[in-house]
Short mmCIF file of C-alpha atoms and ligand atoms in Angstrom, two decimals:
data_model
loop_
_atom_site.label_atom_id
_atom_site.label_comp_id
_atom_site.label_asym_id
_atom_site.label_seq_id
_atom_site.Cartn_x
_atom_site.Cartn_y
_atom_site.Cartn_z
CA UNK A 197 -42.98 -49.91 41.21
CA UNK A 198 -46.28 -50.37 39.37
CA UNK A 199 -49.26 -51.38 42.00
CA UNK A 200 -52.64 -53.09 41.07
CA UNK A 201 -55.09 -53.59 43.11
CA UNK A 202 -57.20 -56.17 43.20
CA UNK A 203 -59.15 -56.66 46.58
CA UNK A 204 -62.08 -54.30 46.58
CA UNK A 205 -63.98 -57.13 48.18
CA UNK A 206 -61.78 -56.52 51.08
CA UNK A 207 -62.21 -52.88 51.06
CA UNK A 208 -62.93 -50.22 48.16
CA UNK A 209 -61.09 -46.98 47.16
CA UNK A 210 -63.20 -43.83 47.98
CA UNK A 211 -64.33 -41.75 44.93
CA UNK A 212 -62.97 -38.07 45.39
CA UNK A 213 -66.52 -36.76 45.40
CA UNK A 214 -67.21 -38.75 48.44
CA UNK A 215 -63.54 -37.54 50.00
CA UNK A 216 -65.24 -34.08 49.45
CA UNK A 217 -68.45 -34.40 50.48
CA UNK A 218 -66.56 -36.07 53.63
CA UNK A 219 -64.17 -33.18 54.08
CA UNK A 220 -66.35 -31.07 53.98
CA UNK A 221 -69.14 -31.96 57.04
CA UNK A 222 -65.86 -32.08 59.20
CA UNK A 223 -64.34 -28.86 58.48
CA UNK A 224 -68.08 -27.02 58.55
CA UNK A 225 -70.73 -29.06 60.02
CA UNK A 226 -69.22 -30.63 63.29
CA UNK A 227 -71.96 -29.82 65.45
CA UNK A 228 -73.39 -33.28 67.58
CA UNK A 229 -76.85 -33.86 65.96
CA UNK A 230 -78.35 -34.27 69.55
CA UNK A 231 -77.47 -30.51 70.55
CA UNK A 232 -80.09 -28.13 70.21
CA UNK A 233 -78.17 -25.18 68.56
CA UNK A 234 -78.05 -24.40 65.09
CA UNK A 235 -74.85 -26.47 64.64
CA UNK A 236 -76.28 -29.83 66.11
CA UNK A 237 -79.43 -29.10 64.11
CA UNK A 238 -77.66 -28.85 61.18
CA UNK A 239 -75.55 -32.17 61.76
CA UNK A 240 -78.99 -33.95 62.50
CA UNK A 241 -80.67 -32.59 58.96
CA UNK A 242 -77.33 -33.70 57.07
CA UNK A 243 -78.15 -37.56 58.88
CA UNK A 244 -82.08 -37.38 57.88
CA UNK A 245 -80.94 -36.55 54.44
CA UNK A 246 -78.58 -39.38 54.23
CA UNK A 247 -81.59 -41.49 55.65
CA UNK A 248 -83.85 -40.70 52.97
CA UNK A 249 -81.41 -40.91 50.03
CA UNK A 250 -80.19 -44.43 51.34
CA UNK A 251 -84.23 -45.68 52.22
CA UNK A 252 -85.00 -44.23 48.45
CA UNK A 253 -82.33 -46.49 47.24
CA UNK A 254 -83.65 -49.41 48.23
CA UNK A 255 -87.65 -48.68 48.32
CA UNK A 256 -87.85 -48.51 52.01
CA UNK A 257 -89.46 -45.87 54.46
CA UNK A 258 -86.47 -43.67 56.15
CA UNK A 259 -87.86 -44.60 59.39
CA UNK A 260 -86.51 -48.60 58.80
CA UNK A 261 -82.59 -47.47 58.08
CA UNK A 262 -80.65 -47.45 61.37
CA UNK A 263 -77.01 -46.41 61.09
CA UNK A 264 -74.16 -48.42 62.69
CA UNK A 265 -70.50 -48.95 62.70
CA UNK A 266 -70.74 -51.26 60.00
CA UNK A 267 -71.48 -54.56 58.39
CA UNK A 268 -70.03 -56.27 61.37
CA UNK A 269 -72.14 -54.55 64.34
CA UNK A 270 -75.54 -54.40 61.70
CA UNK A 271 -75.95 -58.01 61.25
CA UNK A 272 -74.73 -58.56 65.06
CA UNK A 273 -77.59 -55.99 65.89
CA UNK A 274 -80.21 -57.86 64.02
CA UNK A 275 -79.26 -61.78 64.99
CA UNK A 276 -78.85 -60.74 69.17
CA UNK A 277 -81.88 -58.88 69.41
CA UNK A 278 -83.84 -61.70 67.41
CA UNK A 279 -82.99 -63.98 70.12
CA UNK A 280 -82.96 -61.72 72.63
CA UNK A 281 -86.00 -59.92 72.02
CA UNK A 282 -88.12 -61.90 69.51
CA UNK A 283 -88.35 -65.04 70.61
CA UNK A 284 -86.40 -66.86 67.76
CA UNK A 285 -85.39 -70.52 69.08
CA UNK A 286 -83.80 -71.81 65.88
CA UNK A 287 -81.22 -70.21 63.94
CA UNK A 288 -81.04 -71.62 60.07
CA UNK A 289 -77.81 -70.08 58.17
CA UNK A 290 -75.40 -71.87 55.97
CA UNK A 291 -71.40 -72.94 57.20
CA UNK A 292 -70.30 -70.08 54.24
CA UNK A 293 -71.35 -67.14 55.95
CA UNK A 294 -69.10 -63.92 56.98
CA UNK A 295 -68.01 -64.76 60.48
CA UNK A 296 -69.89 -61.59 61.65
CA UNK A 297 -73.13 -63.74 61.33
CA UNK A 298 -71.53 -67.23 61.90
CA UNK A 299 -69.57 -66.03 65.23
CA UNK A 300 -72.62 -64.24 66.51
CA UNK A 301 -74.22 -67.53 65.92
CA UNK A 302 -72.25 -69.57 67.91
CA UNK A 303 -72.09 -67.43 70.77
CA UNK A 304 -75.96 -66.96 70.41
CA UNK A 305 -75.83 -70.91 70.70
CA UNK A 306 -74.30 -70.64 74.40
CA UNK A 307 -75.68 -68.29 75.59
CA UNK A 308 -79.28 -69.11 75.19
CA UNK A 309 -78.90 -72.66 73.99
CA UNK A 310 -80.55 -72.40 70.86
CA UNK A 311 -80.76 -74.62 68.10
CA UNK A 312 -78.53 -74.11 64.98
CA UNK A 313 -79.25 -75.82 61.38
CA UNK A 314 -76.67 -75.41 59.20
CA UNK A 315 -78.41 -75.69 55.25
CA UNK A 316 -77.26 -78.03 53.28
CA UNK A 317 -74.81 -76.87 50.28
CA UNK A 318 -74.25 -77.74 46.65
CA UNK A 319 -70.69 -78.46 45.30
CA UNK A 320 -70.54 -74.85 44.22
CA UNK A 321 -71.32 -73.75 47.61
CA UNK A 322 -75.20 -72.52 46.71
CA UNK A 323 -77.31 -73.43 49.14
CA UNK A 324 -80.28 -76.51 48.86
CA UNK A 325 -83.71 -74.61 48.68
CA UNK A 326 -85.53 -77.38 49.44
CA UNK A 327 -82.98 -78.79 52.39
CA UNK A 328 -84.13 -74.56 53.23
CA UNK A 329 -87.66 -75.43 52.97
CA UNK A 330 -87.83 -78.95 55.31
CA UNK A 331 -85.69 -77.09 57.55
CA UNK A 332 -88.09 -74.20 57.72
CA UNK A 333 -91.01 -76.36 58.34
CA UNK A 334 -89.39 -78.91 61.17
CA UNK A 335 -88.83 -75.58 63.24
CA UNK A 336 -90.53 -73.07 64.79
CA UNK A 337 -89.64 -69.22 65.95
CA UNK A 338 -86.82 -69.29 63.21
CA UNK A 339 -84.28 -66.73 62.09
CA UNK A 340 -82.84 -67.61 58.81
CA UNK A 341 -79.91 -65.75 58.37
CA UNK A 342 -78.12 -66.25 54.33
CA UNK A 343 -75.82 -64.11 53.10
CA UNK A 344 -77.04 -62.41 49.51
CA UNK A 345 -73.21 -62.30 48.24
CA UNK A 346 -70.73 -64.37 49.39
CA UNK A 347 -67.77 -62.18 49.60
CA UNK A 348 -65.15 -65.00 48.72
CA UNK A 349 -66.61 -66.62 45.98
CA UNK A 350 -69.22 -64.71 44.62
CA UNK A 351 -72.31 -66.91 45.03
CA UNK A 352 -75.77 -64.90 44.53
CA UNK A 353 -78.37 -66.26 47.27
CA UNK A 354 -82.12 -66.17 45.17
CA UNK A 355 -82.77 -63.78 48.08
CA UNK A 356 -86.35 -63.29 46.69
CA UNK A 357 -87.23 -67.49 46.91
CA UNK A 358 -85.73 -67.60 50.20
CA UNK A 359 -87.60 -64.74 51.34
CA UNK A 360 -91.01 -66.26 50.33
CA UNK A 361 -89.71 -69.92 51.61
CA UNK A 362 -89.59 -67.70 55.40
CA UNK A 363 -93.07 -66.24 54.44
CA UNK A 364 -94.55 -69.03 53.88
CA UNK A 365 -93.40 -70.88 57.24
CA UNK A 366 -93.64 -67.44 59.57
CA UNK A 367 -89.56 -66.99 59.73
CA UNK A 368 -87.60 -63.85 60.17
CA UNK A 369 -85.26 -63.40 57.34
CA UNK A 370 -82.27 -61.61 58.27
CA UNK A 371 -79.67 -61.37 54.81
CA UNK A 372 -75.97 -60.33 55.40
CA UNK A 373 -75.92 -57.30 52.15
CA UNK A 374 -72.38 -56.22 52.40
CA UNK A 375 -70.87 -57.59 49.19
CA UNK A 376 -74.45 -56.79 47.38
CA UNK A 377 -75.57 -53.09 48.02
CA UNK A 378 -74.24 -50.75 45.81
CA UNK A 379 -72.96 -53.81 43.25
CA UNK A 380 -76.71 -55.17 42.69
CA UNK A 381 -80.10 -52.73 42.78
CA UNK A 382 -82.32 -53.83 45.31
CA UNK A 383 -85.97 -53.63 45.39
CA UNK A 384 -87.04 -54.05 49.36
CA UNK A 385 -90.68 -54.04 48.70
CA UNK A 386 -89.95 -56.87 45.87
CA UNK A 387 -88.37 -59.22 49.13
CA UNK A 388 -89.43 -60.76 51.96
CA UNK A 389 -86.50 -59.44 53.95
CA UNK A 390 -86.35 -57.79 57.74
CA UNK A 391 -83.44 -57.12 57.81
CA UNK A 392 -79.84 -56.58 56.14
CA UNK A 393 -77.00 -55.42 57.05
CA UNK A 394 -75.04 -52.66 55.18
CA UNK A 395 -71.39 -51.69 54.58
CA UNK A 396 -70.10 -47.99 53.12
CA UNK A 397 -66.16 -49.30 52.63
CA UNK A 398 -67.66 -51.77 50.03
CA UNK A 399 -69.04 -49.76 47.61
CA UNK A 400 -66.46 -46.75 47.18
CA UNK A 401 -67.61 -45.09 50.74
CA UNK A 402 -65.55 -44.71 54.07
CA UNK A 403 -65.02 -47.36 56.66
CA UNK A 404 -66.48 -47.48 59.87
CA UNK A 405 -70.29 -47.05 58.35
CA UNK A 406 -72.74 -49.03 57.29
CA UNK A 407 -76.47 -49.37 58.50
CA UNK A 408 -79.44 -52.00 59.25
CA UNK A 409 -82.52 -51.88 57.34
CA UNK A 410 -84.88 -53.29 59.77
CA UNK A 411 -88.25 -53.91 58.55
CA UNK A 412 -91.20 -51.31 60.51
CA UNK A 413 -92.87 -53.10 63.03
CA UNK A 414 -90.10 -56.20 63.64
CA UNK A 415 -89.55 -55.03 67.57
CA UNK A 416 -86.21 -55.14 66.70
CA UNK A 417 -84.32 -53.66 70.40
CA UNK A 418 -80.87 -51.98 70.74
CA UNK A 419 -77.14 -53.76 71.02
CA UNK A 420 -75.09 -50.86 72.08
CA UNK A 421 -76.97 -49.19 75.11
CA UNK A 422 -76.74 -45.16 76.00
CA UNK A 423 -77.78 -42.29 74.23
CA UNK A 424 -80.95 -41.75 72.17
CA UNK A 425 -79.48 -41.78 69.28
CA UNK A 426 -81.07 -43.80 66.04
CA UNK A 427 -84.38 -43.55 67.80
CA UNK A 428 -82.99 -45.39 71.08
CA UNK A 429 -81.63 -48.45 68.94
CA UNK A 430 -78.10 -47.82 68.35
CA UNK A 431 -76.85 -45.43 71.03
CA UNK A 432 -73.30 -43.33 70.36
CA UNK A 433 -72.93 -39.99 68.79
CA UNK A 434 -73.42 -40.74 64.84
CA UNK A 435 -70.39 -40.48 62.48
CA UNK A 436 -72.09 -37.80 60.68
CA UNK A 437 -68.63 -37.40 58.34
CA UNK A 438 -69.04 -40.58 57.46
CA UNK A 439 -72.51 -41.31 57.18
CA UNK A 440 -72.66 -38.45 54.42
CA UNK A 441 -70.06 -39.96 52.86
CA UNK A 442 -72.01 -43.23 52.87
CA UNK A 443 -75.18 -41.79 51.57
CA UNK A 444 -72.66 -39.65 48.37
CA UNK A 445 -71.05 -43.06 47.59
CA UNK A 446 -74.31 -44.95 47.26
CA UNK A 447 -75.84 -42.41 45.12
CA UNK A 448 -72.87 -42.20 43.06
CA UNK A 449 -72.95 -46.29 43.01
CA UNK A 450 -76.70 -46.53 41.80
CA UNK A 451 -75.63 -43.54 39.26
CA UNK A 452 -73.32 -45.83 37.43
CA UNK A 453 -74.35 -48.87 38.29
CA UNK A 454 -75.24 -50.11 34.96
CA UNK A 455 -72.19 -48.95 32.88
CA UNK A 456 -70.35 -49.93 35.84
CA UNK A 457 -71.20 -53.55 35.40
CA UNK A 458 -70.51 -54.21 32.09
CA UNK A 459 -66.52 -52.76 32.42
CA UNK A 460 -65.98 -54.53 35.77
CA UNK A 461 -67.81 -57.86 34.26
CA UNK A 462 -66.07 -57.52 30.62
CA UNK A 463 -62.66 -56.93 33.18
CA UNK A 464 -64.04 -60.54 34.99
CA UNK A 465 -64.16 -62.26 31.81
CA UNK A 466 -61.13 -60.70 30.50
CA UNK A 467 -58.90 -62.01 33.69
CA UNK A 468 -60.77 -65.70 33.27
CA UNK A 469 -59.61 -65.85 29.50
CA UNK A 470 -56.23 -64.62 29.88
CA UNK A 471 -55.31 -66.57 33.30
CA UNK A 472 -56.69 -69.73 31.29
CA UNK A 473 -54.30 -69.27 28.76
CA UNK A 474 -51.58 -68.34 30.23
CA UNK A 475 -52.17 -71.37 33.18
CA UNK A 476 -54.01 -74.45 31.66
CA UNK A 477 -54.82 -75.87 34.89
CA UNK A 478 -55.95 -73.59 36.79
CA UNK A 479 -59.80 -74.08 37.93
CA UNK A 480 -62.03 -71.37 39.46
CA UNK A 481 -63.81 -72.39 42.99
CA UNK A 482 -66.91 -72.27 43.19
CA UNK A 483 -69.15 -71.50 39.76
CA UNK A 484 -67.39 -67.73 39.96
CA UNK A 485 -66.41 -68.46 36.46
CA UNK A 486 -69.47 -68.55 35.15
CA UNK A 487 -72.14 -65.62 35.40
CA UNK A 488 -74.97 -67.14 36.77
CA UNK A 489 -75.84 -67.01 39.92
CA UNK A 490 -72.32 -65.17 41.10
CA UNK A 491 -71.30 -61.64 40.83
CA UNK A 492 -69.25 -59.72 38.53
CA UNK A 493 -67.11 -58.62 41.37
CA UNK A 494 -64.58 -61.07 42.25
CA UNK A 495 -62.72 -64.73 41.28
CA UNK A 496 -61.64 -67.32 43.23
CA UNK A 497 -58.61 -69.21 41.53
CA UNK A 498 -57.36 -72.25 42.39
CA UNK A 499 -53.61 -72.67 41.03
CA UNK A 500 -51.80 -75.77 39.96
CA UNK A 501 -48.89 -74.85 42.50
CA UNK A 502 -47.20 -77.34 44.99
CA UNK A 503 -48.50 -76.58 48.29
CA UNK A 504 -45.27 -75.93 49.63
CA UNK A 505 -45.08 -72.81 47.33
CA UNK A 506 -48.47 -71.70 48.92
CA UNK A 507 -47.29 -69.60 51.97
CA UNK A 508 -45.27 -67.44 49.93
CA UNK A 509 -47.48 -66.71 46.98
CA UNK A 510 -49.19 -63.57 48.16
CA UNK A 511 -45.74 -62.12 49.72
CA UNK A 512 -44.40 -62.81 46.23
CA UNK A 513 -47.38 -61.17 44.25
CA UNK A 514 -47.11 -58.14 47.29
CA UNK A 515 -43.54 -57.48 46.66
CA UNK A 516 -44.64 -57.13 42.59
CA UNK A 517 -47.02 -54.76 43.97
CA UNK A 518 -50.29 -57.09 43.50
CA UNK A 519 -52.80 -56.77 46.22
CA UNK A 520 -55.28 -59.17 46.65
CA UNK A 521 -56.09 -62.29 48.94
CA UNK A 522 -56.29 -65.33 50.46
CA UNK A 523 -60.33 -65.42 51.26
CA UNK A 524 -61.76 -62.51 53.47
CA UNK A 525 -59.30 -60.02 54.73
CA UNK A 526 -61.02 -60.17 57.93
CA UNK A 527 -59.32 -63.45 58.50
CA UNK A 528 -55.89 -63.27 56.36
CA UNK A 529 -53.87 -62.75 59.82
CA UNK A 530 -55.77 -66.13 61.07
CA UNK A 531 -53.60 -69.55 60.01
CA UNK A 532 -56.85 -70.98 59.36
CA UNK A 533 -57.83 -72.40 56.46
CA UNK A 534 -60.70 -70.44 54.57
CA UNK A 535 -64.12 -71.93 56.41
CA UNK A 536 -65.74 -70.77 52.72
CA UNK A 537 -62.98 -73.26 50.54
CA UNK A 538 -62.91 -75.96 53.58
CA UNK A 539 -67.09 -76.48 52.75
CA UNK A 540 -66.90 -77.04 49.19
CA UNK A 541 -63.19 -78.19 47.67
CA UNK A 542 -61.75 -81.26 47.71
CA UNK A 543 -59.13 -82.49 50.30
CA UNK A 544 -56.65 -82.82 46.82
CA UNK A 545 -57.61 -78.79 46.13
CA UNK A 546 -57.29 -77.75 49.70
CA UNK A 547 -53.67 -78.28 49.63
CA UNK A 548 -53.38 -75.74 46.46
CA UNK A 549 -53.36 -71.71 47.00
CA UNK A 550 -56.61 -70.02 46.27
CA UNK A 551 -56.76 -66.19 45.54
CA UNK A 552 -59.46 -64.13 45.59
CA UNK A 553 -59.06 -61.35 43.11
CA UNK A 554 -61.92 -58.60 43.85
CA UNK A 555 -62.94 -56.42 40.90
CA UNK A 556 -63.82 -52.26 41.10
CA UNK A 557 -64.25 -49.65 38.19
CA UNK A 558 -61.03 -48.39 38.74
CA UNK A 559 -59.42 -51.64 37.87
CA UNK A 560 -57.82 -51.71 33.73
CA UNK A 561 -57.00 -54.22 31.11
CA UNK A 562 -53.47 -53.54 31.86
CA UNK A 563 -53.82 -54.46 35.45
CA UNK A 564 -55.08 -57.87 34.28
CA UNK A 565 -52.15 -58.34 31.87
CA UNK A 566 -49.71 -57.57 34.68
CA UNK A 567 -50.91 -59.48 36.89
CA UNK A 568 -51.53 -62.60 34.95
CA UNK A 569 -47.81 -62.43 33.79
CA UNK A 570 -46.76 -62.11 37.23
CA UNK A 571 -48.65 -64.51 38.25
CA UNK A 572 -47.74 -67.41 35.97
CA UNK A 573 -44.48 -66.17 36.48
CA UNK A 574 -44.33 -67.37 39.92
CA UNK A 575 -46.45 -70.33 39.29
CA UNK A 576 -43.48 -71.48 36.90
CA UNK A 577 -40.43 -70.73 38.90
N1 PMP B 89 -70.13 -59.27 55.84
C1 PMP B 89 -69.44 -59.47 54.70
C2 PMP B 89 -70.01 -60.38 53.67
C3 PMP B 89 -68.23 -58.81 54.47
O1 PMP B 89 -67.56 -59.01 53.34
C4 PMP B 89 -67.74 -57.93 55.48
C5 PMP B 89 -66.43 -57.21 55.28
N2 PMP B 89 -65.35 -58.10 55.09
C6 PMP B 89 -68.50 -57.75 56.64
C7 PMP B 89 -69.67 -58.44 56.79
C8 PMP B 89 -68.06 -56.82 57.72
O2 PMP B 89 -68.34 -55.50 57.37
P1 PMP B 89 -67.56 -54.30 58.11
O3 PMP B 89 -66.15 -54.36 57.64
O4 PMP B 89 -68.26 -53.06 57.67
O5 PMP B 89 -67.72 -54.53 59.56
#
C-alpha cells in the first residue's frame, strides 16, 4: 500500500547522515563524559563540539546551550526556575501555547499562587501587541512566555517586537522554539530572548533531545537534581548518541535551509491549490493559507464534512496509508477538543474535522495528489 506522510510537525524522519553519525558514537564512543579515562573524555569533547556547533547556529556563546530531554523538559526548565528562582510573580502567555508551557503554567499557578494573563488574540489566533504591551506595564516581575511557531497552525510570533516590548518594561522573555529552529534562521543577538526551548525530533534529528538556550547571567537554577552534569543545571548522564545526532541534523538543517524552503513552501501552495479545487468549501484555520506571518511547514484544513463523519476521518485516511493529524500529536489520544481551534473558530466550525497536514523535504507532488484524491474521496462518500 502506498504511505504518505504528512505530520512532520508531530515528529520528523531522521536523515541517514544523522542515523550515522548516531550509530556511530554508540558503537565507538560510549564512554560517560563524567569519567576521567580516555573514553569519558572523549564522550565529553563529542558534547562540547555539539555545544559549539548548535551556540554557532544561533549566535550564542556555548556556555548559554544546556542540553535536555527535549522541548517538553526545556521550556519546563526555564518557566519553574523563573518562579522558583527569579522572582517572577506574573506569568503573561497566550491560551494557544504547547501544553508543555501552558500545563507548567497552571501548576506554577498553584503552587505559588501567581498571577496568570492570558494575551489577548486576533481571529487568526496572532496575538494583540499592544493588549502585550498594557499587560507588560500593569505588572511587575513578569515572565512572558509566547510560542515563536505555533505547531498547529503555523502562526509566526514577531519574536523580535515582543522581545523589545519585555525590554522595555524589565520582563523575562522565555519563547517556546520547537516548531521554529531548524525551519527559520535565528539570530540570538538580533532578540531580546532568555530563553527557548529546543527540540532535535523536529528538524530531521532523534527524539528524546533538545536543549535550553538560557541567556548568560539569567540565574537560571536546575529542574532535575543529581549529578553535575550541564554545569550543575540539568543533572543525568547526557544522551551523548543523541545529542550528536542533534548537533548533525541542525547543521544539515541550516545547510539547506534555503533550498529547503522554497520546495516545502512551493509543496504548501501546491496542496492549498489543489485541495481548493478539488473541495470548494473547504477553508484553512487560522491565516496558514496565506504566507505572512505563518510558516511554510504545515496547514490546518477545515472540511465541509458532517460532524458525524468526523471521528472516522483520520482512521479512514490511516487505512489509505495517510498520516497526519488532528492538532498536536501530543494530545491526539485526549477526546478533547484542540485548545488551539477552541480559541479562534467558530462554534458552527468546531463541529467540522480539522487536519493538520505538516510539511518536510521529503514530502512530493505526488504525495499531494494522493492525498487530495483520497481525501475528497471520503469527503464525498
Ligand atoms: N513545544 C511544541 C511547540 C511542540 O510542537 C512540541 C512537540 N509536539 C513540544 C513543545 C514538545 O517537544 P518534545 O517532544 O521534544 O518534548
Amino acid at each position: 500500500m502506498k504511505t504518505v506522510y504528512f505530520d512532520s510537525a508531530a515528529t520528523t524522519q531522521l536523515i541517514p547522515e544523522v542515523i550515522e553519525e548516531i550509530t556511530n558514537v554508540m558503537k565507538t564512543d560510549f564512554g560517560n563524559p563524567s569519567s576521567t579515562h580516555s573514553y569519558g573524555r572523549t564522550a565529553k569533547s563529542l558534547i562540547e563540539k555539539a555545544r559549539k556547533s548548535v551556540a554557532k547556529h544561533l549566535n550564542v556563546t556555548a556556555a548559554e546551550i544546556f542540553f535536555t530531554s527535549g522541548g517538553t523538559e526545556a521550556d519546563n526548565l526555564a518557566i519553574n526556575s523563573a518562579v522558583r528562582d527569579l522572582g517572577v510573580t506574573t506569568i503573561i502567555t497566550s491560551k494557544i501555547e504547547h501544553h508543555a508551557v501552558l500545563y507548567v503554567v497552571n501548576q506554577l499557578k498553584s503552587q505559588y499562587n501567581i498571577n496568570v494573563e492570558y494575551v489577548k488574540l486576533d481571529h487568526c489566533g496572532h496575538i494583540d501587541y499592544d493588549n502585550l504591551e498594557s499587560l507588560l506595564q500593569a505588572n511587575s516581575n513578569v515572565l512572558v512566555s509566547l510560542m515563536h511557531v505555533n505547531n498547529e497552525i503555523g502562526n509566526i510570533l514577531d519574536i523580535k517586537r515582543v522581545g523589545q516590548l519585555c525590554k522595555a518594561n524589565n520582563a523575562l522573555f522565555h519563547s517556546d522554539a520547537v516548531q521554529s529552529v531548524g525551519h527559520f534562521k535565528m539570530d540570538l543577538q538580533d532578540i531580546n530572548v532568555d530563553f527557548i526551548a529546543v527540540s532535535a525530533h523536529k528538524f530531521h534529528g532523534p527524539k528524546g533531545v533538545g536543549f535550553a538556550y538560557v541567556k548568560k547571567g539569567s540565574g537560571l537554577r536546575q529542574l532535575i537534581f543529581g549529578g553535575e552534569q550541564e554545569r550543575g543545571l540539568r543533572a543525568g548522564t547526557e544522551s551523548v548518541h543523541n545529542i550528536v545526532g542533534l548537533e548533525k541534523a541542525l547543521d544539515l538543517s541550516y545547510e539547506t535551509l534555503e533550498d529547503d524552503k522554497i520546495y516545502i513552501s512551493n509543496l504548501k501552495k501546491y496542496f492549498i491549490e489543489t485541495l481548493k479545487q478539488a473541495i470548494p468549501n473547504v477553508t484553512f484555520n487560522g491565516n496558514c493559507s496565506c504566507f505572512i506571518n505563518s510558516t511554510y511547514t504545515l496547514i490546518n484544513v477545515c472540511l465541509p464534512v458532517a460532524p458525524e463523519k468526523s471521528p472516522m476521518l483520520l482512521f479512514q485516511l490511516d487505512l489509505k496509508g495517510i498520516a497526519c493529524s488532528k492538532g498536536s500529536a501530543c494530545q491526539s489520544g485526549s477526546s478533547k477538543g484542540s485548545h488551539v481551534l477552541t480559541e479562534i473558530l467558530s462554534q458552527e466550525d468546531m463541529q467540522k474535522p480539522s487536519l493538520r497536514f505538516s510539511f518536510s523535504k521529503f514530502n512530493t507532488k505526488e504525495d499531494i495528489d494522493y492525498a487530495v484524491v483520497s481525501l475528497t474521496e471520503i469527503v464525498n462518500q
